[in-house]
Amino acid sequence: MEQKDWITVPVLPCKTIGETLAFWENLGFAITYRQDRPYQYGVVERNGHQLHFVRVKGAEAGYTGCLMMVQNVEQAHTDFCNALKVGLGRVPHTGVPRISRMKPGQSRFTITDVSENAVIVIQMGEKDQVEYEDADQDTLTPLQKAISLALRLRDFKEDHPASAKVLDMALAKTGEHETAQEKAKAIIIRQELARVMEDHAKEKECQTVLSTLDIPDEVTEALRRQHIWG
């Protein structure tokens, strides 16, 4: 194997090294290094991925993180959710720590550890970039573009309120050129956002509007399977 001349090792801050290493160990990572003096430092590793942490005294919580590229992002999400359920008794989607929701076919998710480091786990290949750029296509109808933008805000930025706002504005302006299936797709995504944000009135409203669309039940169910988080 060719010896590398340079190696770059990004280091993430943590509040306490013990709690942070224990969190990642619970997710299936192995602790490969730990030191407590003269400063706290530790390393965890899984499938060739290393995460380095250092305790920063007096540091306030802020956005730090890194990307982790994997061959099977859905399996990684399932593994992490199962580990969190065993370790915490639940799968947290809000607060700290937490893991973002993931629908079938999605190309990424984010896990935020006990020190508020955000590790974005991404499917290897071009799918992630293609999904992000989907909203930039010139051939999309206004509603299709709004759906793509809403998914970008939801899946890539975890900004559920902004995603919901985009869909609300688009659905209020839909014209005859938009198909019933595209309208149903937008409504189902909006309904799921309402469920996650615990806006029960909006969730019920979406269901009422959805029931007025003239599309087969099997099409509606297929859209639900595609766009509702597990």
Short mmCIF file of C-alpha atoms in Angstrom, two decimals:
data_model
loop_
_atom_site.label_atom_id
_atom_site.label_comp_id
_atom_site.label_asym_id
_atom_site.label_seq_id
_atom_site.Cartn_x
_atom_site.Cartn_y
_atom_site.Cartn_z
CA MET A 1 0.00 0.00 0.00
CA GLU A 2 1.34 3.42 -0.96
CA GLN A 3 2.36 5.55 2.02
CA LYS A 4 0.52 8.86 2.17
CA ASP A 5 2.64 11.96 2.58
CA TRP A 6 -0.14 13.93 4.29
CA ILE A 7 -3.13 12.86 6.38
CA THR A 8 -5.83 15.29 7.52
CA VAL A 9 -7.81 14.42 10.65
CA PRO A 10 -10.76 16.73 11.46
CA VAL A 11 -11.51 16.81 15.20
CA LEU A 12 -14.99 17.42 16.61
CA PRO A 13 -15.49 19.18 19.96
CA CYS A 14 -17.24 17.48 22.84
CA LYS A 15 -18.49 18.37 26.31
CA THR A 16 -17.10 15.25 28.01
CA ILE A 17 -15.07 12.57 26.28
CA GLY A 18 -16.57 9.68 28.24
CA GLU A 19 -20.20 10.46 27.45
CA THR A 20 -19.44 11.17 23.79
CA LEU A 21 -17.42 7.98 23.24
CA ALA A 22 -20.10 5.93 25.03
CA PHE A 23 -22.79 7.35 22.72
CA TRP A 24 -20.94 6.31 19.58
CA GLU A 25 -19.96 2.96 21.07
CA ASN A 26 -23.67 2.27 21.59
CA LEU A 27 -24.15 2.88 17.84
CA GLY A 28 -21.70 0.11 16.98
CA PHE A 29 -18.45 2.06 16.82
CA ALA A 30 -15.34 0.75 18.59
CA ILE A 31 -13.35 3.02 20.89
CA THR A 32 -9.83 2.82 19.47
CA TYR A 33 -8.16 5.54 21.52
CA ARG A 34 -8.83 7.52 24.68
CA GLN A 35 -6.76 9.92 26.74
CA ASP A 36 -7.87 11.97 29.72
CA ARG A 37 -4.69 13.97 30.44
CA PRO A 38 -3.32 16.51 29.73
CA TYR A 39 -6.58 16.96 27.77
CA GLN A 40 -9.51 14.73 26.89
CA TYR A 41 -9.26 13.14 23.44
CA GLY A 42 -10.81 10.05 21.92
CA VAL A 43 -11.35 8.15 18.67
CA VAL A 44 -14.11 5.78 17.59
CA GLU A 45 -14.16 3.68 14.42
CA ARG A 46 -16.63 1.63 12.40
CA ASN A 47 -16.17 0.10 8.94
CA GLY A 48 -13.08 2.20 8.30
CA HIS A 49 -14.74 5.46 9.41
CA GLN A 50 -13.00 7.30 12.24
CA LEU A 51 -14.44 10.10 14.36
CA HIS A 52 -12.01 12.10 16.52
CA PHE A 53 -13.20 14.13 19.52
CA VAL A 54 -11.55 16.59 21.89
CA ARG A 55 -13.04 18.20 24.98
CA VAL A 56 -13.20 21.97 24.61
CA LYS A 57 -13.52 23.55 28.04
CA GLY A 58 -16.20 26.22 28.26
CA ALA A 59 -17.30 25.78 24.65
CA GLU A 60 -20.95 26.47 23.99
CA ALA A 61 -23.08 24.22 21.84
CA GLY A 62 -22.91 25.15 18.19
CA TYR A 63 -23.06 23.62 14.74
CA THR A 64 -20.11 21.37 14.04
CA GLY A 65 -20.07 18.11 12.15
CA CYS A 66 -18.81 16.07 9.25
CA LEU A 67 -19.93 13.86 6.37
CA MET A 68 -19.82 10.07 6.43
CA MET A 69 -20.18 8.25 3.09
CA VAL A 70 -21.61 4.71 3.23
CA GLN A 71 -22.54 1.97 0.77
CA ASN A 72 -26.03 1.38 2.22
CA VAL A 73 -27.49 4.45 3.90
CA GLU A 74 -30.86 2.83 4.66
CA GLN A 75 -29.19 -0.05 6.50
CA ALA A 76 -27.03 2.40 8.45
CA HIS A 77 -30.15 4.33 9.48
CA THR A 78 -31.89 1.12 10.57
CA ASP A 79 -28.83 0.01 12.56
CA PHE A 80 -28.51 3.36 14.33
CA CYS A 81 -32.24 3.53 15.12
CA ASN A 82 -32.15 0.02 16.59
CA ALA A 83 -29.10 0.90 18.69
CA LEU A 84 -30.72 4.10 19.96
CA LYS A 85 -33.86 2.21 20.90
CA VAL A 86 -31.82 -0.32 22.88
CA GLY A 87 -29.67 2.32 24.55
CA LEU A 88 -32.29 4.99 25.20
CA GLY A 89 -35.53 3.04 25.09
CA ARG A 90 -36.75 5.16 22.16
CA VAL A 91 -35.63 6.65 18.86
CA PRO A 92 -35.30 10.43 19.43
CA HIS A 93 -36.10 12.65 16.44
CA THR A 94 -35.94 15.90 18.43
CA GLY A 95 -33.70 17.23 21.17
CA VAL A 96 -30.17 15.99 21.89
CA PRO A 97 -29.15 13.36 20.94
CA ARG A 98 -31.36 12.73 17.91
CA ILE A 99 -31.53 11.10 14.49
CA SER A 100 -33.44 12.51 11.53
CA ARG A 101 -36.29 10.56 10.01
CA MET A 102 -35.75 8.77 6.72
CA LYS A 103 -38.20 7.63 4.05
CA PRO A 104 -37.54 4.73 1.63
CA GLY A 105 -35.11 5.73 -1.11
CA GLN A 106 -33.77 8.79 0.69
CA SER A 107 -30.03 9.36 0.20
CA ARG A 108 -29.02 10.82 3.58
CA PHE A 109 -29.81 11.28 7.24
CA THR A 110 -28.27 13.19 10.14
CA ILE A 111 -27.39 11.95 13.59
CA THR A 112 -26.67 14.52 16.30
CA ASP A 113 -24.65 13.24 19.25
CA VAL A 114 -24.67 14.21 22.93
CA SER A 115 -22.22 17.06 22.22
CA GLU A 116 -24.45 18.35 19.39
CA ASN A 117 -22.08 17.29 16.61
CA ALA A 118 -24.10 16.64 13.44
CA VAL A 119 -22.79 13.68 11.43
CA ILE A 120 -24.47 13.56 8.01
CA VAL A 121 -24.54 10.00 6.66
CA ILE A 122 -24.78 9.95 2.85
CA GLN A 123 -25.25 7.22 0.26
CA MET A 124 -22.15 6.78 -1.91
CA GLY A 125 -22.60 7.66 -5.59
CA GLU A 126 -24.38 10.43 -7.46
CA LYS A 127 -27.91 9.93 -6.10
CA ASP A 128 -27.54 12.46 -3.29
CA GLN A 129 -26.38 15.23 -5.63
CA VAL A 130 -29.06 14.38 -8.21
CA GLU A 131 -31.79 14.63 -5.56
CA TYR A 132 -30.48 17.97 -4.33
CA GLU A 133 -30.37 19.46 -7.84
CA ASP A 134 -33.84 18.19 -8.83
CA ALA A 135 -35.51 21.50 -7.93
CA ASP A 136 -33.25 23.36 -10.39
CA GLN A 137 -34.64 21.66 -13.52
CA ASP A 138 -36.24 24.03 -16.03
CA THR A 139 -38.80 21.47 -17.21
CA LEU A 140 -40.69 21.22 -13.91
CA THR A 141 -44.17 22.66 -13.46
CA PRO A 142 -44.56 25.18 -10.60
CA LEU A 143 -45.97 22.50 -8.30
CA GLN A 144 -43.29 19.97 -9.22
CA LYS A 145 -40.62 22.57 -8.52
CA ALA A 146 -42.23 23.40 -5.16
CA ILE A 147 -42.30 19.71 -4.23
CA SER A 148 -38.61 19.31 -5.09
CA LEU A 149 -37.71 22.45 -3.15
CA ALA A 150 -39.77 21.30 -0.15
CA LEU A 151 -38.00 17.94 -0.16
CA ARG A 152 -34.63 19.72 -0.35
CA LEU A 153 -35.52 21.81 2.70
CA ARG A 154 -36.88 18.78 4.56
CA ASP A 155 -34.29 16.13 3.74
CA PHE A 156 -31.10 18.17 3.30
CA LYS A 157 -31.61 21.02 5.78
CA GLU A 158 -34.13 19.52 8.24
CA ASP A 159 -36.11 22.76 8.00
CA HIS A 160 -39.64 21.42 8.33
CA PRO A 161 -41.41 24.79 8.78
CA ALA A 162 -39.81 26.20 5.61
CA SER A 163 -40.67 23.03 3.70
CA ALA A 164 -44.29 23.28 4.83
CA LYS A 165 -44.47 26.95 3.84
CA VAL A 166 -43.25 26.20 0.31
CA LEU A 167 -45.95 23.55 -0.14
CA ASP A 168 -48.70 25.72 1.35
CA MET A 169 -47.90 28.54 -1.07
CA ALA A 170 -47.72 26.19 -4.06
CA LEU A 171 -50.95 24.35 -3.23
CA ALA A 172 -52.79 27.66 -2.89
CA LYS A 173 -51.82 28.54 -6.47
CA THR A 174 -52.28 25.22 -8.28
CA GLY A 175 -53.84 25.52 -11.71
CA GLU A 176 -55.46 23.19 -14.21
CA HIS A 177 -52.09 22.24 -15.71
CA GLU A 178 -51.17 20.37 -12.51
CA THR A 179 -52.29 16.73 -12.40
CA ALA A 180 -54.33 15.27 -9.57
CA GLN A 181 -51.47 12.89 -8.81
CA GLU A 182 -48.98 15.74 -8.38
CA LYS A 183 -51.45 17.53 -6.12
CA ALA A 184 -51.88 14.35 -4.08
CA LYS A 185 -48.11 13.98 -3.80
CA ALA A 186 -47.75 17.53 -2.46
CA ILE A 187 -50.64 17.09 -0.02
CA ILE A 188 -49.27 13.79 1.33
CA ILE A 189 -45.84 15.33 1.91
CA ARG A 190 -47.48 18.32 3.60
CA GLN A 191 -49.64 16.03 5.73
CA GLU A 192 -46.58 14.12 6.89
CA LEU A 193 -44.84 17.38 7.81
CA ALA A 194 -47.91 18.35 9.83
CA ARG A 195 -47.80 15.01 11.65
CA VAL A 196 -44.12 15.40 12.51
CA MET A 197 -44.65 18.99 13.69
CA GLU A 198 -47.72 17.84 15.67
CA ASP A 199 -50.03 20.22 13.79
CA HIS A 200 -53.07 17.97 14.05
CA ALA A 201 -55.49 20.49 12.56
CA LYS A 202 -53.38 20.81 9.40
CA GLU A 203 -52.93 17.06 9.23
CA LYS A 204 -56.71 16.59 9.27
CA GLU A 205 -57.19 19.38 6.72
CA CYS A 206 -54.76 17.68 4.32
CA GLN A 207 -56.64 14.40 4.63
CA THR A 208 -59.92 16.17 3.82
CA VAL A 209 -58.47 17.84 0.71
CA LEU A 210 -56.82 14.58 -0.37
CA SER A 211 -60.16 12.76 -0.26
CA THR A 212 -61.64 15.19 -2.81
CA LEU A 213 -59.08 14.34 -5.52
CA ASP A 214 -60.17 12.02 -8.31
CA ILE A 215 -57.38 9.43 -8.20
CA PRO A 216 -57.47 5.66 -7.55
CA ASP A 217 -56.93 4.47 -3.98
CA GLU A 218 -53.96 2.36 -5.04
CA VAL A 219 -52.20 5.45 -6.41
CA THR A 220 -52.78 7.29 -3.14
CA GLU A 221 -51.40 4.36 -1.15
CA ALA A 222 -48.34 4.12 -3.40
CA LEU A 223 -47.65 7.82 -2.82
CA ARG A 224 -48.02 7.32 0.92
CA ARG A 225 -45.51 4.47 0.93
CA GLN A 226 -43.10 6.62 -1.05
CA HIS A 227 -43.33 9.80 1.01
CA ILE A 228 -44.24 8.87 4.57
CA TRP A 229 -41.42 8.36 7.04
CA GLY A 230 -41.13 5.08 8.86
#
